[in-house]
Short mmCIF file of C-alpha atoms in Angstrom, two decimals:
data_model
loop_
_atom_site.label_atom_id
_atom_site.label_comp_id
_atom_site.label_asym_id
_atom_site.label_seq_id
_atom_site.Cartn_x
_atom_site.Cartn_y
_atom_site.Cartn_z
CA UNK Q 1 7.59 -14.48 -11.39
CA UNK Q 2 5.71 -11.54 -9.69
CA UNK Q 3 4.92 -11.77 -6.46
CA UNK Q 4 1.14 -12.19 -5.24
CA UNK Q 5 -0.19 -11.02 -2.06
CA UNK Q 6 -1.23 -13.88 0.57
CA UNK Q 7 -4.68 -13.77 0.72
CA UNK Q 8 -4.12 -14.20 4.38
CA UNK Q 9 -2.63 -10.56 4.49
CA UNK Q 10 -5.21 -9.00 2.44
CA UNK Q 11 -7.60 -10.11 4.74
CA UNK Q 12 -5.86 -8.56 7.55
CA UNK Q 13 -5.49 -5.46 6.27
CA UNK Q 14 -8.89 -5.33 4.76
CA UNK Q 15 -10.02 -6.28 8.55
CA UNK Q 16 -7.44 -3.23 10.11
CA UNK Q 17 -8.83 -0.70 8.22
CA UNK Q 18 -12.31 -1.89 8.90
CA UNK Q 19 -12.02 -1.55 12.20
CA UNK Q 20 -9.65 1.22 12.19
CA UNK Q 21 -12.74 3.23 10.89
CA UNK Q 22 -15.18 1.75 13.32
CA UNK Q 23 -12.68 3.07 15.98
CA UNK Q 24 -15.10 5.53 18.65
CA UNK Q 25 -11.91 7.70 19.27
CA UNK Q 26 -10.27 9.01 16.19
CA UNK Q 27 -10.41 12.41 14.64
CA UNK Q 28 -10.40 13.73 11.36
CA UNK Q 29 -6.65 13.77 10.69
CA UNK Q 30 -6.94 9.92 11.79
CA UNK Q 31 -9.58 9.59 9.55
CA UNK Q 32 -8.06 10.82 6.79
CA UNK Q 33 -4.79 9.45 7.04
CA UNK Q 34 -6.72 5.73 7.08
CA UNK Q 35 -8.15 7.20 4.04
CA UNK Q 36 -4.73 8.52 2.48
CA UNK Q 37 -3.49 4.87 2.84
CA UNK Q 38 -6.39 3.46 0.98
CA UNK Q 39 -5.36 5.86 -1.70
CA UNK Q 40 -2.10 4.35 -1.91
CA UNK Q 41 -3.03 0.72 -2.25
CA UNK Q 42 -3.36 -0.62 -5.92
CA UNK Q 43 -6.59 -1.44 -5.34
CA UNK Q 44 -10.39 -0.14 -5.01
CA UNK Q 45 -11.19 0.01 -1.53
CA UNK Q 46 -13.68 -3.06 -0.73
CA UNK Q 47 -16.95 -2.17 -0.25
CA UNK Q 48 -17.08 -2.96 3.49
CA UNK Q 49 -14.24 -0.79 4.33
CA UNK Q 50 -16.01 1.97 2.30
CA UNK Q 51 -18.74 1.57 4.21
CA UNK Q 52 -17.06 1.82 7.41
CA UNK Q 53 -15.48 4.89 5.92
CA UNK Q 54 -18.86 6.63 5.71
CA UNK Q 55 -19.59 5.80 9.14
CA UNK Q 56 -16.60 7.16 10.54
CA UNK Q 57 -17.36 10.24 8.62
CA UNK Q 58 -20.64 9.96 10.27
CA UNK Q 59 -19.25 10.32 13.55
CA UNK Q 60 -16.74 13.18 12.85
CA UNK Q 61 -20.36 15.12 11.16
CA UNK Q 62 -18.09 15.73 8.03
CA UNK Q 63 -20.29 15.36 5.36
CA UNK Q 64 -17.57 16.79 2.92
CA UNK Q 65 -15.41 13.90 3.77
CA UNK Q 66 -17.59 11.48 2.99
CA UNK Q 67 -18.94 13.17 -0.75
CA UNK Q 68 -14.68 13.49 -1.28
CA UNK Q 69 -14.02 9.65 -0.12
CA UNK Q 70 -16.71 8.51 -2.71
CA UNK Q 71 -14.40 10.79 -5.38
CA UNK Q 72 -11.18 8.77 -4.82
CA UNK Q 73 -13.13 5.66 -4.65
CA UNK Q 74 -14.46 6.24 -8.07
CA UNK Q 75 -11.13 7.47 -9.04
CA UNK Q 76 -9.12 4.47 -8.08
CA UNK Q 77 -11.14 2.59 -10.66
CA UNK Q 78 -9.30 3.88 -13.13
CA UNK Q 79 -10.07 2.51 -16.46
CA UNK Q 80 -11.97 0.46 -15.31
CA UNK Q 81 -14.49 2.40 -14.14
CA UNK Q 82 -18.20 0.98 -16.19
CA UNK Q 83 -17.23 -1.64 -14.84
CA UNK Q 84 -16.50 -1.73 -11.02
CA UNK Q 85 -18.69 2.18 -9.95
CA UNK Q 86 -21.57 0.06 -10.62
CA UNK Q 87 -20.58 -2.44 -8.24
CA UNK Q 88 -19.51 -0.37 -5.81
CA UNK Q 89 -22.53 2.09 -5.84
CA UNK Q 90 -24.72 -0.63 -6.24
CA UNK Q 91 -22.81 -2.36 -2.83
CA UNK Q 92 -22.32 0.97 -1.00
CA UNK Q 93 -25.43 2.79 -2.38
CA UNK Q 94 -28.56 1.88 0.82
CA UNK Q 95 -25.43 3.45 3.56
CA UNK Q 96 -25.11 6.46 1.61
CA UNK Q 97 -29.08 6.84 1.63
CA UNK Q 98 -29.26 5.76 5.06
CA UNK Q 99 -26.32 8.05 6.52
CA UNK Q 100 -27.79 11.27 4.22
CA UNK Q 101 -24.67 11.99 2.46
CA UNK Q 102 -24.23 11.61 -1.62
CA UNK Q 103 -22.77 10.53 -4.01
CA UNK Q 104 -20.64 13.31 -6.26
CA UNK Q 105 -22.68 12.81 -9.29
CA UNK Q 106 -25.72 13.58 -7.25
CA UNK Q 107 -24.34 17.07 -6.54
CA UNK Q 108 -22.62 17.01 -10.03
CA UNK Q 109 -19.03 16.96 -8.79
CA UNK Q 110 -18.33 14.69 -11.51
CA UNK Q 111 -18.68 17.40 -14.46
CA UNK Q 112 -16.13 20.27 -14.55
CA UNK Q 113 -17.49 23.31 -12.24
CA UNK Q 114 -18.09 26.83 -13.27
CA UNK Q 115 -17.55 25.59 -17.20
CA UNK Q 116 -18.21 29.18 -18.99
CA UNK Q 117 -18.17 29.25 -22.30
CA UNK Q 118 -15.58 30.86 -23.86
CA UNK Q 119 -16.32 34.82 -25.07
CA UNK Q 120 -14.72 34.06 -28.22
CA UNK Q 121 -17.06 31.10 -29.19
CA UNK Q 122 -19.97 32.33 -28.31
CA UNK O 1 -33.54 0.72 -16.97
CA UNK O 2 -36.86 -1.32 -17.65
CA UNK O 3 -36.99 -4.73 -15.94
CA UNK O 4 -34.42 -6.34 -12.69
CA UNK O 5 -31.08 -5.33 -12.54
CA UNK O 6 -29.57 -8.28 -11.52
CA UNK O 7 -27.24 -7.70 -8.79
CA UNK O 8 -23.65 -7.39 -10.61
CA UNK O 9 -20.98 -9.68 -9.43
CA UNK O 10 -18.07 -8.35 -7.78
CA UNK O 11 -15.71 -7.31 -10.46
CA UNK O 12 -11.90 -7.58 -10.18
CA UNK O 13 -11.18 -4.52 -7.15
CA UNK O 14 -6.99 -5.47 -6.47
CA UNK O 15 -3.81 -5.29 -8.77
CA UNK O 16 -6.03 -2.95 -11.75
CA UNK O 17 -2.50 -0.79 -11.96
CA UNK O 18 -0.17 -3.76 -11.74
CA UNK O 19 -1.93 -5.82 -14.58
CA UNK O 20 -2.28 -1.82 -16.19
CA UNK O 21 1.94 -2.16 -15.98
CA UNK O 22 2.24 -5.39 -17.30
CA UNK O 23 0.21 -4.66 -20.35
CA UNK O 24 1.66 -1.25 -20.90
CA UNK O 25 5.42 -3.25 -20.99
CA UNK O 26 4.05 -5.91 -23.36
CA UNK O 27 2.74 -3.51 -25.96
CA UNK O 28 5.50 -1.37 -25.81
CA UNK O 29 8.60 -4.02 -25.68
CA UNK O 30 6.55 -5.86 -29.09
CA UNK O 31 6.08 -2.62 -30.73
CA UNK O 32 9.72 -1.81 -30.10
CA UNK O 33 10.95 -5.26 -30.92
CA UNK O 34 9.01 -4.61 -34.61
CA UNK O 35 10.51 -0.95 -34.87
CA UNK O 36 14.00 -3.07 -34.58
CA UNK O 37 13.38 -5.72 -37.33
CA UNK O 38 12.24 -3.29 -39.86
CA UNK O 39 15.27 -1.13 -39.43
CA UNK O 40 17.07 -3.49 -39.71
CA UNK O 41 15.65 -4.74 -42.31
CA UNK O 42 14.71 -1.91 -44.36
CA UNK O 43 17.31 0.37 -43.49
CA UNK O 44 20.53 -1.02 -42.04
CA UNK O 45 21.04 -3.95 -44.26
CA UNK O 46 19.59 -2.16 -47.04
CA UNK O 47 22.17 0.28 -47.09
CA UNK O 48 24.58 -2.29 -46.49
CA UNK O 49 23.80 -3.75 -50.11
CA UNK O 50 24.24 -0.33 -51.37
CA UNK O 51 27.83 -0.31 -50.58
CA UNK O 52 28.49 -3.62 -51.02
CA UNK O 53 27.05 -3.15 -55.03
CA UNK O 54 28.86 -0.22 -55.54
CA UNK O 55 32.09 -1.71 -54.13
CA UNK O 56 31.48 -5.24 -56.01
CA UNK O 57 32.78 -3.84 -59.13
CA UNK O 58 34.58 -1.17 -58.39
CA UNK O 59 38.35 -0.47 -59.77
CA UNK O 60 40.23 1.82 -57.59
CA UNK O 61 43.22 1.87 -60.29
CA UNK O 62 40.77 2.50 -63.06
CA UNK O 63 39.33 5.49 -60.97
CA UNK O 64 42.81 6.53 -59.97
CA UNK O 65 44.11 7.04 -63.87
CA UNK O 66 40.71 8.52 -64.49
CA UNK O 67 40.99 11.67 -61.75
CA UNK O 68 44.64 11.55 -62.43
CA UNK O 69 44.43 12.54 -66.19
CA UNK O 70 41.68 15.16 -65.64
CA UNK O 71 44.55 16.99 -64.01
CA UNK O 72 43.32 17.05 -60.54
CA UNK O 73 46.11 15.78 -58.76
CA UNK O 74 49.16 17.77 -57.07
CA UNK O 75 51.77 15.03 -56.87
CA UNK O 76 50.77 13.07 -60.38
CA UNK O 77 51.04 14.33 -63.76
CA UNK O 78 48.48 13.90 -66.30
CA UNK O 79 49.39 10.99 -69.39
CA UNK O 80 49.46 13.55 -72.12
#
């Protein structure tokens, strides 16, 4: 009744964007319009592609593009997220120590900035 | 965390929104479908025994003579 994927075609364009990151010759807007489609798929980006991600970031020596790509991927979890940011950081966590960027709790992107209490409530 | 971690096993990554959709539509199309019964149920057919009750017995020429002879008609007089 609904339709399914081929697993055939996931595999291609799991392999695309895999090597579309490992591409020598893109910029930044290439990079993150790769990254823009990821965003778009119903799906969390599989670990290798994420880790070709951070190596394209790598090349471009955007280290804010690589702490915001870690963002969506957590995002894209959606509710799921116990159970598959685990997985991922556990997958994706030795290339993010090994390139030098973070993860956004690290930095403590994942709490609201600037949270001031309100003068009212103090 | 004392001890191993074992190495967790690749959880489901594709289709989280799509099986999100088909859940949402499920809840809300059984919820809906039990909103329905009870008013039907509880409203609509009780207020169709209502009526019908009131109408069961009901004497429209008995009623008739009855407003007609408290003088509340124009174009009928009153028996007396």
């Amino acid at each position: 009744m609904t339709y399914k994927l081929p697993d055939k075609v996931i595999r291609e364009i799991n392999v695309k964007y895999e090597c579309f990151f490992g591409r020598e010759d893109t910029d930044g807007w290439d990079v993150r319009q790769a990254m823009n489609d990821l965003v778009g798929f119903d799906s969390v980006p599989e670990p290798r592609i994420i880790v070709a991600a951070l190596h394209a970031c790598r090349r471009l020596n955007d280290y804010a593009l690589s702490v915001r790509f870690l963002e969506m991927v957590k995002h894209k979890c959606g509710h799921e997220v116990d159970k598959i940011y685990p997985y991922i950081v556990q997958e994706v966590g030795s290339t993010v120590a090994e390139l030098g960027t973070d993860f956004p709790e690290t930095l403590g992107y994942d709490k609201p900035e600037l949270f001031l209490q309100s003068v009212f409530s103090m | 965390m004392a001890g191993e971690v074992g190495k967790a096993s690749k959880p489901q990554l594709r289709g989280l929104l799509k099986s999100q959709i088909k859940r949402n539509i499920i809840v809300i199309a059984s919820i809906t479908a039990v909103i329905a019964v009870a008013q039907k149920v509880f409203i609509n057919d009780q207020r169709k025994k209502v009526y019908a009750e009131f109408y069961k017995n009901y004497d429209i020429e008995k009623a008739f003579h009855q407003i007609r002879n408290k003088g509340l008609f124009d174009s009928c007089e009153p028996d007396n």
